[in-house]
PDB file of C-alpha atoms in Angstrom:
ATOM      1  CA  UNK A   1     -34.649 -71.471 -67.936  1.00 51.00           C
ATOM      2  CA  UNK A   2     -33.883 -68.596 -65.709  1.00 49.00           C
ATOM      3  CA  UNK A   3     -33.159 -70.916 -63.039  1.00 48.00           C
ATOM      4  CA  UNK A   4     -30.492 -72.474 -64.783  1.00 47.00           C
ATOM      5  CA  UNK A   5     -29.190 -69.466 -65.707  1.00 47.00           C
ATOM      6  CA  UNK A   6     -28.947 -68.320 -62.063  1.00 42.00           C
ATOM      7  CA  UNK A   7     -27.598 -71.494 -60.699  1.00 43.00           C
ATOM      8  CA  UNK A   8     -24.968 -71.630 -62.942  1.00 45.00           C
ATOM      9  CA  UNK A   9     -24.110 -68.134 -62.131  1.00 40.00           C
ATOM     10  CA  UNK A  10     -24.109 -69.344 -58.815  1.00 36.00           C
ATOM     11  CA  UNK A  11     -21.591 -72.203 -59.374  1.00 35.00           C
ATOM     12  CA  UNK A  12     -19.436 -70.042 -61.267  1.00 34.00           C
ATOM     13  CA  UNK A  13     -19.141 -67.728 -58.217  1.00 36.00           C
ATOM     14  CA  UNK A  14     -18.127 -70.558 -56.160  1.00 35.00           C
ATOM     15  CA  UNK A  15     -15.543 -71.381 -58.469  1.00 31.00           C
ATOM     16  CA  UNK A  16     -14.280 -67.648 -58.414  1.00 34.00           C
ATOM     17  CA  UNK A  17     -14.397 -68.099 -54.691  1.00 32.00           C
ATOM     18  CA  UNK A  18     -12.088 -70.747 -54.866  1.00 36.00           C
ATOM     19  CA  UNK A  19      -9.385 -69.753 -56.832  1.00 33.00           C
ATOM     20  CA  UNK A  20      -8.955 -65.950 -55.631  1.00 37.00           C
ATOM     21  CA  UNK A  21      -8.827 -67.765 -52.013  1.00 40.00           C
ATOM     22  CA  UNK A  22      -5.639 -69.283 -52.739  1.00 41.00           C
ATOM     23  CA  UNK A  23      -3.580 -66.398 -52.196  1.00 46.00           C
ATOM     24  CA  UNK A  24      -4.623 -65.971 -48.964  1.00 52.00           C
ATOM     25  CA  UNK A  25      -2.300 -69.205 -48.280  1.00 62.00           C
ATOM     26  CA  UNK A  26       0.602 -67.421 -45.927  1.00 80.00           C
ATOM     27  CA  UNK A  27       4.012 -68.875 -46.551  1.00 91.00           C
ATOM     28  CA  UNK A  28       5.419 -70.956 -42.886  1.00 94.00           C
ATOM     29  CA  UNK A  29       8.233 -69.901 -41.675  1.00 95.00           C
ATOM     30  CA  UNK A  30      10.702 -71.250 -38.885  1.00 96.00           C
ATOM     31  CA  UNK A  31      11.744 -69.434 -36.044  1.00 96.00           C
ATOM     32  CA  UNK A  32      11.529 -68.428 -32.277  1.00 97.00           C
ATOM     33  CA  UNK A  33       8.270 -67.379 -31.170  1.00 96.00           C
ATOM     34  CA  UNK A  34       7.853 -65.342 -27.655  1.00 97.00           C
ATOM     35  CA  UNK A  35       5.184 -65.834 -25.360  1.00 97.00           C
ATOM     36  CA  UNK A  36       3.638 -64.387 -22.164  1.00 98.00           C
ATOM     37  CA  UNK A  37       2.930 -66.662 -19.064  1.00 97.00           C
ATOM     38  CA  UNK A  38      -0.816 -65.636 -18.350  1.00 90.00           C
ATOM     39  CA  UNK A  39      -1.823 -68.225 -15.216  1.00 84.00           C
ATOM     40  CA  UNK A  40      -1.388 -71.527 -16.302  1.00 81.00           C
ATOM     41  CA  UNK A  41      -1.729 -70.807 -19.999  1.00 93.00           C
ATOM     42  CA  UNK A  42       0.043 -68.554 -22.909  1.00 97.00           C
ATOM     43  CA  UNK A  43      -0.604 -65.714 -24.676  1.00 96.00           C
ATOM     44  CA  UNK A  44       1.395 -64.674 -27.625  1.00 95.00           C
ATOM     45  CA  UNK A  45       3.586 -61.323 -26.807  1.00 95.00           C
ATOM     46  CA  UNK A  46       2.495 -58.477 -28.003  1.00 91.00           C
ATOM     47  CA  UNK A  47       5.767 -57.018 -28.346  1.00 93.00           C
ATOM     48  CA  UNK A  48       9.585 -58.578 -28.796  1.00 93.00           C
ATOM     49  CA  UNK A  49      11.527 -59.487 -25.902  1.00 95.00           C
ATOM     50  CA  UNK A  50      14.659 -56.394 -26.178  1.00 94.00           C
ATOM     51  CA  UNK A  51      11.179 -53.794 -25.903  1.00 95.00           C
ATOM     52  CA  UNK A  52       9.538 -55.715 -22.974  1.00 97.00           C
ATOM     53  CA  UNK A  53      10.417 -55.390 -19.611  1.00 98.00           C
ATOM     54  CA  UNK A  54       8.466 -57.996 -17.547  1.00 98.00           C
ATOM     55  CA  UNK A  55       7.757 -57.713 -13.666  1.00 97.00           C
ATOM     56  CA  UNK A  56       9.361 -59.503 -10.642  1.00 98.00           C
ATOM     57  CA  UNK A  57       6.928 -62.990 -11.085  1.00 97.00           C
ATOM     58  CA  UNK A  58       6.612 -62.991 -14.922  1.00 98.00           C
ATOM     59  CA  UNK A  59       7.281 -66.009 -16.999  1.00 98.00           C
ATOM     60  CA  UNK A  60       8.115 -65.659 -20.152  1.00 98.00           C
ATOM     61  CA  UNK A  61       8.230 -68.632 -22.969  1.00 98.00           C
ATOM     62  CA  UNK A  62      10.168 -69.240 -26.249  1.00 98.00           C
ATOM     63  CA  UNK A  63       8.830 -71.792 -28.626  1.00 98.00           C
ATOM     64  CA  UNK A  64      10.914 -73.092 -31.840  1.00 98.00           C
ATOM     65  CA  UNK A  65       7.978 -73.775 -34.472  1.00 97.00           C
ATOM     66  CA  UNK A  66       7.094 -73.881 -37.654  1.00 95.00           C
ATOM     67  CA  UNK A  67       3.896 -71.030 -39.023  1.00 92.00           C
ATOM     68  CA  UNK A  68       2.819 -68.287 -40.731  1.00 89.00           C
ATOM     69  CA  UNK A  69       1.544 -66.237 -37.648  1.00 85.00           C
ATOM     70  CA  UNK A  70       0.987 -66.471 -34.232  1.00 85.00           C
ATOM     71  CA  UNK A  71      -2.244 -68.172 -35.591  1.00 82.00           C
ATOM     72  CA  UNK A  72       0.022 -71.021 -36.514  1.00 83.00           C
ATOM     73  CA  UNK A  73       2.962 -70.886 -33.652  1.00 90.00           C
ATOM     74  CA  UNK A  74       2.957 -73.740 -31.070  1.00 93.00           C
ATOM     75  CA  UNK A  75       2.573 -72.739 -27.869  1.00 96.00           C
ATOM     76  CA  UNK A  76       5.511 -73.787 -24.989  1.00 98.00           C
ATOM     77  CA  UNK A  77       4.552 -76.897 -23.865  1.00 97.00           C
ATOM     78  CA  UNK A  78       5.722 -76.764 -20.249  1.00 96.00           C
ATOM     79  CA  UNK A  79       3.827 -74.630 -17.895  1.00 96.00           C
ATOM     80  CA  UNK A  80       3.846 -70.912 -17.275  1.00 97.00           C
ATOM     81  CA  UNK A  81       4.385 -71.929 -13.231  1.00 96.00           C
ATOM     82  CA  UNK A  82       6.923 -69.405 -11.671  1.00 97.00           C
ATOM     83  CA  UNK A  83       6.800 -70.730  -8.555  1.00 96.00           C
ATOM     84  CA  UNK A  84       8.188 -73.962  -9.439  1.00 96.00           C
ATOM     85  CA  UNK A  85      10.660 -71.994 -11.974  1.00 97.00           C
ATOM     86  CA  UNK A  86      11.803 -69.955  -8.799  1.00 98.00           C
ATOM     87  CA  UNK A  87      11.588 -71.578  -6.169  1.00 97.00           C
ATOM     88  CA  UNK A  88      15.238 -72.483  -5.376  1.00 97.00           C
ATOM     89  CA  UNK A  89      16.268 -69.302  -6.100  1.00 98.00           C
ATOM     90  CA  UNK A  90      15.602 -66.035  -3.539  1.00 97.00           C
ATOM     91  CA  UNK A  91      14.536 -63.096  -3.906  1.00 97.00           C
ATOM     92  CA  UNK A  92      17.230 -60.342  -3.984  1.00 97.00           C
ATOM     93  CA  UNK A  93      16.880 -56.559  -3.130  1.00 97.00           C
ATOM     94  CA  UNK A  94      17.122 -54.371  -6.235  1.00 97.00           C
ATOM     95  CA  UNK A  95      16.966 -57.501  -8.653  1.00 98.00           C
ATOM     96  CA  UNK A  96      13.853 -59.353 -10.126  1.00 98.00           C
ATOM     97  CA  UNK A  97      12.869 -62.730 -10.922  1.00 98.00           C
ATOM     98  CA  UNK A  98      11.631 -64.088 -14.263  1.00 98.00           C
ATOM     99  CA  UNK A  99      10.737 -67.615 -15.529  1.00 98.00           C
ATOM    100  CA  UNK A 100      12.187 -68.454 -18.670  1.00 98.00           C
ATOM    101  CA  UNK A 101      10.572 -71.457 -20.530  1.00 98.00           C
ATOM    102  CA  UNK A 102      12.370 -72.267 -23.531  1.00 98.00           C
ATOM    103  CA  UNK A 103      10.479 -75.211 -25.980  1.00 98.00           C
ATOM    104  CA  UNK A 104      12.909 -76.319 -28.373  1.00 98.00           C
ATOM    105  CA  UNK A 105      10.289 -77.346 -30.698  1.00 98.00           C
ATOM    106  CA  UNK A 106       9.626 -80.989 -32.034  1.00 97.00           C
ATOM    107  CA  UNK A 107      11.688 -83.369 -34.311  1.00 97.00           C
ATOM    108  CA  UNK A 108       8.866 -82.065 -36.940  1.00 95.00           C
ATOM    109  CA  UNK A 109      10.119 -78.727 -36.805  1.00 96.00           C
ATOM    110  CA  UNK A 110      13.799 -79.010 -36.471  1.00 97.00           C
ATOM    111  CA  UNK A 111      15.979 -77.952 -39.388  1.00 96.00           C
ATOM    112  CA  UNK A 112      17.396 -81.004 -41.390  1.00 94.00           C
ATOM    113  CA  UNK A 113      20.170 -82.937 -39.674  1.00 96.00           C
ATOM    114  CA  UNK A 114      19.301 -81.558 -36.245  1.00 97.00           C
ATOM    115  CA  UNK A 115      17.536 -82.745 -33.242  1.00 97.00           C
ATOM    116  CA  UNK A 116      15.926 -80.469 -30.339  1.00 98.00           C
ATOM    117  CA  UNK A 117      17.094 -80.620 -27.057  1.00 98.00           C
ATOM    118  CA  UNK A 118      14.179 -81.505 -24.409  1.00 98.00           C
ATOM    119  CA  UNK A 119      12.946 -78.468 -22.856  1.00 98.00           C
ATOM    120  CA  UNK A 120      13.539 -76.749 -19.824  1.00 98.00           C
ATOM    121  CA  UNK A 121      12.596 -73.878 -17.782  1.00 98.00           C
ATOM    122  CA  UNK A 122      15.312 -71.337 -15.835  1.00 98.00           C
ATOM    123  CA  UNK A 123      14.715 -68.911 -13.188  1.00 98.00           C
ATOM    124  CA  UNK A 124      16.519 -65.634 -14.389  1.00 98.00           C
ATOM    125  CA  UNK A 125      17.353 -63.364 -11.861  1.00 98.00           C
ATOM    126  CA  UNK A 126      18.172 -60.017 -13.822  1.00 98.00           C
ATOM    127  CA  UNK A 127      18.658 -55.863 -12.723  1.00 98.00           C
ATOM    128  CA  UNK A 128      14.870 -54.188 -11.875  1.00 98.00           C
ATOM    129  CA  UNK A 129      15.093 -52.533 -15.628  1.00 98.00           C
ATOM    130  CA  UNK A 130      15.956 -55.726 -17.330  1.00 98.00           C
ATOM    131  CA  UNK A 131      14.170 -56.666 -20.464  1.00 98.00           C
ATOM    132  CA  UNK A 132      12.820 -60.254 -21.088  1.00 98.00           C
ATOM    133  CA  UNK A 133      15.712 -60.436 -23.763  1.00 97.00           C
ATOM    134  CA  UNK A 134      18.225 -59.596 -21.299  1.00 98.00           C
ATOM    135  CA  UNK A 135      16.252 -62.080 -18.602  1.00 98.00           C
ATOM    136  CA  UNK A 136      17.115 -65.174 -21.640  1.00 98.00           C
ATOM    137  CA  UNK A 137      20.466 -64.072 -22.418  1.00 98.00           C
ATOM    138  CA  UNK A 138      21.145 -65.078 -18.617  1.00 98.00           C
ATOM    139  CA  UNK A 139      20.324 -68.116 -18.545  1.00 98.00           C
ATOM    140  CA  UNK A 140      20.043 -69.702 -22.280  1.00 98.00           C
ATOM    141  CA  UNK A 141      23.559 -68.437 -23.940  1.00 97.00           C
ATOM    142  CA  UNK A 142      24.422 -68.824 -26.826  1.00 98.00           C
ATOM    143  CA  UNK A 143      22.229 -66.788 -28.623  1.00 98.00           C
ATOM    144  CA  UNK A 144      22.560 -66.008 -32.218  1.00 97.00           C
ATOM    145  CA  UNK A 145      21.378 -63.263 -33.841  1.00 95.00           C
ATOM    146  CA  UNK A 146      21.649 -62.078 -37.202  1.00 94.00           C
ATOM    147  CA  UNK A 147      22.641 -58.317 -38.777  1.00 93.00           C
ATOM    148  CA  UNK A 148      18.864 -56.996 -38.214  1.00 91.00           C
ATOM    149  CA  UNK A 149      19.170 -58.196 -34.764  1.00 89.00           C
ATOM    150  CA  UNK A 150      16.684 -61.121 -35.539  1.00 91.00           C
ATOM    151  CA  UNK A 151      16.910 -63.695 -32.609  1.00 95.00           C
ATOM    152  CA  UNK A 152      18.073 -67.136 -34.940  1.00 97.00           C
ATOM    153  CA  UNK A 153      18.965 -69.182 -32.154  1.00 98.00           C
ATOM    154  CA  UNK A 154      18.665 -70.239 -28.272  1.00 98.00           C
ATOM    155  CA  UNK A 155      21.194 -71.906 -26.560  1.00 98.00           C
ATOM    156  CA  UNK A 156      22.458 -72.853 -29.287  1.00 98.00           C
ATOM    157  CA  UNK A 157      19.905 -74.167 -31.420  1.00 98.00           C
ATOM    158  CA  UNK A 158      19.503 -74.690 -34.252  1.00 98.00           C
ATOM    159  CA  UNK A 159      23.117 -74.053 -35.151  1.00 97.00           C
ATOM    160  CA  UNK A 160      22.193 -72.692 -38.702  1.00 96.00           C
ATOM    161  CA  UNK A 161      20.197 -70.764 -40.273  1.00 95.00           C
ATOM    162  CA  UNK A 162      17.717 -67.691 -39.623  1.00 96.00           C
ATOM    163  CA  UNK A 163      13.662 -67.648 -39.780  1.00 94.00           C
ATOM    164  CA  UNK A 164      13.612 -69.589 -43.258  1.00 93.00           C
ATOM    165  CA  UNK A 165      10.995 -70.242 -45.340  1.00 94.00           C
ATOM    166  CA  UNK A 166       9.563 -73.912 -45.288  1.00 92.00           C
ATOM    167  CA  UNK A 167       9.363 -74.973 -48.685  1.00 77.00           C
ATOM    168  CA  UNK A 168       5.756 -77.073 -49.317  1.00 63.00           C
ATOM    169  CA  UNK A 169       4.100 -75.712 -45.962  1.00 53.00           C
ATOM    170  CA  UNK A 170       0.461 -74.665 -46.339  1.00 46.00           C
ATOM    171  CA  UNK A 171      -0.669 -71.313 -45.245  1.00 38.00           C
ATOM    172  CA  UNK A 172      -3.187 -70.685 -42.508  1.00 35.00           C
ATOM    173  CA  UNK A 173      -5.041 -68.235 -41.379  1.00 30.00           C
ATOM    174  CA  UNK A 174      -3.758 -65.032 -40.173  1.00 31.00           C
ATOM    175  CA  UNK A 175      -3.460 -63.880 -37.229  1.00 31.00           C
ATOM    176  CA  UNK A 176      -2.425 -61.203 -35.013  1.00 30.00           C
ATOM    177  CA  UNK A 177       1.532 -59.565 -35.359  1.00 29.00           C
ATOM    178  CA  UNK A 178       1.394 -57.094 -32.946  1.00 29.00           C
ATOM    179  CA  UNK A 179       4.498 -58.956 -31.211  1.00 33.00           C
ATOM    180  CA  UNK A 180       6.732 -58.554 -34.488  1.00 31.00           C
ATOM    181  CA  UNK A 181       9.158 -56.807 -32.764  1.00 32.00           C
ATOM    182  CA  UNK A 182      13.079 -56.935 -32.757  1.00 32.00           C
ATOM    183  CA  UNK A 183      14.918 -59.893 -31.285  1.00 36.00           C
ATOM    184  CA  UNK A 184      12.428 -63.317 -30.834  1.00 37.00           C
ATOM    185  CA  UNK A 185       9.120 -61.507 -31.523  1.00 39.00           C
ATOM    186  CA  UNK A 186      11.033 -60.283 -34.980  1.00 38.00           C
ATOM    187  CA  UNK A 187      10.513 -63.563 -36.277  1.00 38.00           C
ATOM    188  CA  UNK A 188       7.130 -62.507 -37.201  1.00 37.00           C
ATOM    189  CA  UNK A 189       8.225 -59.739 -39.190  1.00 35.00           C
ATOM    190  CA  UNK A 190       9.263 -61.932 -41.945  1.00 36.00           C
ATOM    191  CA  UNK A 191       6.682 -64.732 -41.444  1.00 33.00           C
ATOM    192  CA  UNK A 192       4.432 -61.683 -41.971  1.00 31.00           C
ATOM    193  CA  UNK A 193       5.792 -61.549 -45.276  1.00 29.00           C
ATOM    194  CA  UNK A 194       4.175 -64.328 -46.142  1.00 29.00           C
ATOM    195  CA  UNK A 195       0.823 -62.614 -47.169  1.00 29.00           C
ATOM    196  CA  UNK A 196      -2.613 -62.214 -45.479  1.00 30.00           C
ATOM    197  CA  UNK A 197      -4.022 -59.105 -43.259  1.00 30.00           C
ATOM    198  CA  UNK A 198      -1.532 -59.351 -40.580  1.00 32.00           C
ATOM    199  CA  UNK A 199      -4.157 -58.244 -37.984  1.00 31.00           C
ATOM    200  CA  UNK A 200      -6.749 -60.666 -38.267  1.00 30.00           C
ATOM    201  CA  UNK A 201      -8.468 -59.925 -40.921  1.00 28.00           C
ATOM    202  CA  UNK A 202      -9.176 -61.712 -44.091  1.00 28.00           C
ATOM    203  CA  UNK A 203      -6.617 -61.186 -46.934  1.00 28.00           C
ATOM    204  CA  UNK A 204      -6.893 -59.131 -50.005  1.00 32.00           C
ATOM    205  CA  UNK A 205      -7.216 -62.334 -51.989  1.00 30.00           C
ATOM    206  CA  UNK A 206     -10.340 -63.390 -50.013  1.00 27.00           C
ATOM    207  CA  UNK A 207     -11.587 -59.905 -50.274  1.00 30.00           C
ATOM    208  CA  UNK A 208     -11.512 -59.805 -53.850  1.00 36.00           C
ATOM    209  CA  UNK A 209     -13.224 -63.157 -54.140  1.00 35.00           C
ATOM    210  CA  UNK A 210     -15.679 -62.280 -52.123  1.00 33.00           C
ATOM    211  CA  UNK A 211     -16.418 -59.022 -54.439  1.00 38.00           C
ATOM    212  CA  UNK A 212     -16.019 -60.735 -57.765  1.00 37.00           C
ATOM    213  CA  UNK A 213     -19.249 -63.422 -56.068  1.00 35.00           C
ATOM    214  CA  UNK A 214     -21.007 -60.234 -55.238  1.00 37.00           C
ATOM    215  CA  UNK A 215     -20.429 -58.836 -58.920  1.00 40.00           C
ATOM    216  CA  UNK A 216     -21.481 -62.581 -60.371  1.00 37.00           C
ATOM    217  CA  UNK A 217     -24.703 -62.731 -58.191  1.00 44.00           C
ATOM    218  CA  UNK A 218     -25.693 -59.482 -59.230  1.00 43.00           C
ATOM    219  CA  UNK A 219     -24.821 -59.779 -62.720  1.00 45.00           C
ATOM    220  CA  UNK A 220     -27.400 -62.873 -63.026  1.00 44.00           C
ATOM    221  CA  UNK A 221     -30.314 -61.259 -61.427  1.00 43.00           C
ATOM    222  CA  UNK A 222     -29.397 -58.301 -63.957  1.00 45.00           C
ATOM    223  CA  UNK A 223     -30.044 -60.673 -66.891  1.00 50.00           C
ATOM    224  CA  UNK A 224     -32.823 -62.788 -65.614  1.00 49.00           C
ATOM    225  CA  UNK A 225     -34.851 -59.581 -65.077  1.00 49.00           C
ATOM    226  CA  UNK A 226     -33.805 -57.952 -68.138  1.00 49.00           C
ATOM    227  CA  UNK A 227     -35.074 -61.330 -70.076  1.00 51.00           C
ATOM    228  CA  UNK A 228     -38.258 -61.438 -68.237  1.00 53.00           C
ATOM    229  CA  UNK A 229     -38.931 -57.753 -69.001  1.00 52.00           C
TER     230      UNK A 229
END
């Protein structure tokens, strides 16, 4: 009998654990993400692209995707290869040169009625102090921004609207927002928003299931020795 009393304790917890997880569902957002060129592979930036102020030789990438956090955002697809970016163009004194890979995204992503153009990668060559947002702006006008200087589009695209919610997406997990910074990293700011830690963590939801199992379990042991005594 105290068995069953247990176990069903036990199953309730589970159930517990199931519902307070929910919250810990992010809401997706669309928008420009910012990476670093690291080798042949990305790394998400840790800050936005008007603060950063990459070296002669970096590459930096712009993704259009759909997520909650950089846990979610594709990656560029082309490579992080600024030799081939570069290549054709020399170096100059008193200027550097940075990659700029800019992934439009996939028909998936793309705002209704729109299409993304196939991406490309352009060899910026920009003043010593440039920033990496200064490094696009040469070679991937028009940009769009909007009144809280929130980089909404590249080149162009999409023509409308501004980080906006995707209605229906499923939340994943969090993960790090260190690059939610003005311009293309501020994208993150309001995917953010969404819910969840924001650096990694678990959420507050999942923390308080994870206490009210703790509270259950301990709460059954409580009776069945209270019975037996």
């Amino acid at each position: 009998m105290r068995r069953t009393r247990i176990a069903g304790a036990v199953l309730l917890a589970g159930t517990v654990t199931g519902l307070a997880a929910g919250p810990a569902q992010a809401q997706e957002y669309r928008y420009w993400s910012f990476w670093d060129g690291k080798g042949s592979s990305w790394a998400y930036a840790t800050e936005g692209p008007a603060t950063q102020r990459p070296a002669d030789g970096a590459v930096e990438g712009f993704r259009f995707t759909v997520g909650a956090d950089s846990a979610g955002a594709g990656k560029p697809r082309p490579a992080a290869d600024f030799d081939a970016i570069c290549r054709d163009t020399p170096a100059k004194d008193g200027r550097k040169r940075i990659g700029i890979v800019l992934d439009f995204g996939t028909a998936a992503d793309a705002p209704a009625g729109e299409r993304p153009p196939a991406a490309r990668s352009e060899c910026a060559q920009v003043p010593e102090d440039a920033s990496a947002g200064e490094a696009l702006a040469a070679v991937a006008r028009p940009l769009r921004y909007d009144a809280n200087a929130l980089l909404c589009a590249i080149a162009g695209y999409p023509k409308a609207g501004c980080a906006e919610a995707v209605n229906g997406s499923k939340g994943r997990a969090k993960g790090s927002a260190s690059s939610a910074a003005p311009s293309a990293g501020a994208a993150q700011d309001r995917a953010d928003g969404g819910g969840g830690s924001g650096d990694g963590g678990p959420s507050a939801g999942l923390l308080g299931g994870a206490a009210a199992v703790v509270a259950l379990g301990a709460a059954a042991v409580w009776q069945a020795r209270r019975r037996r005594g």
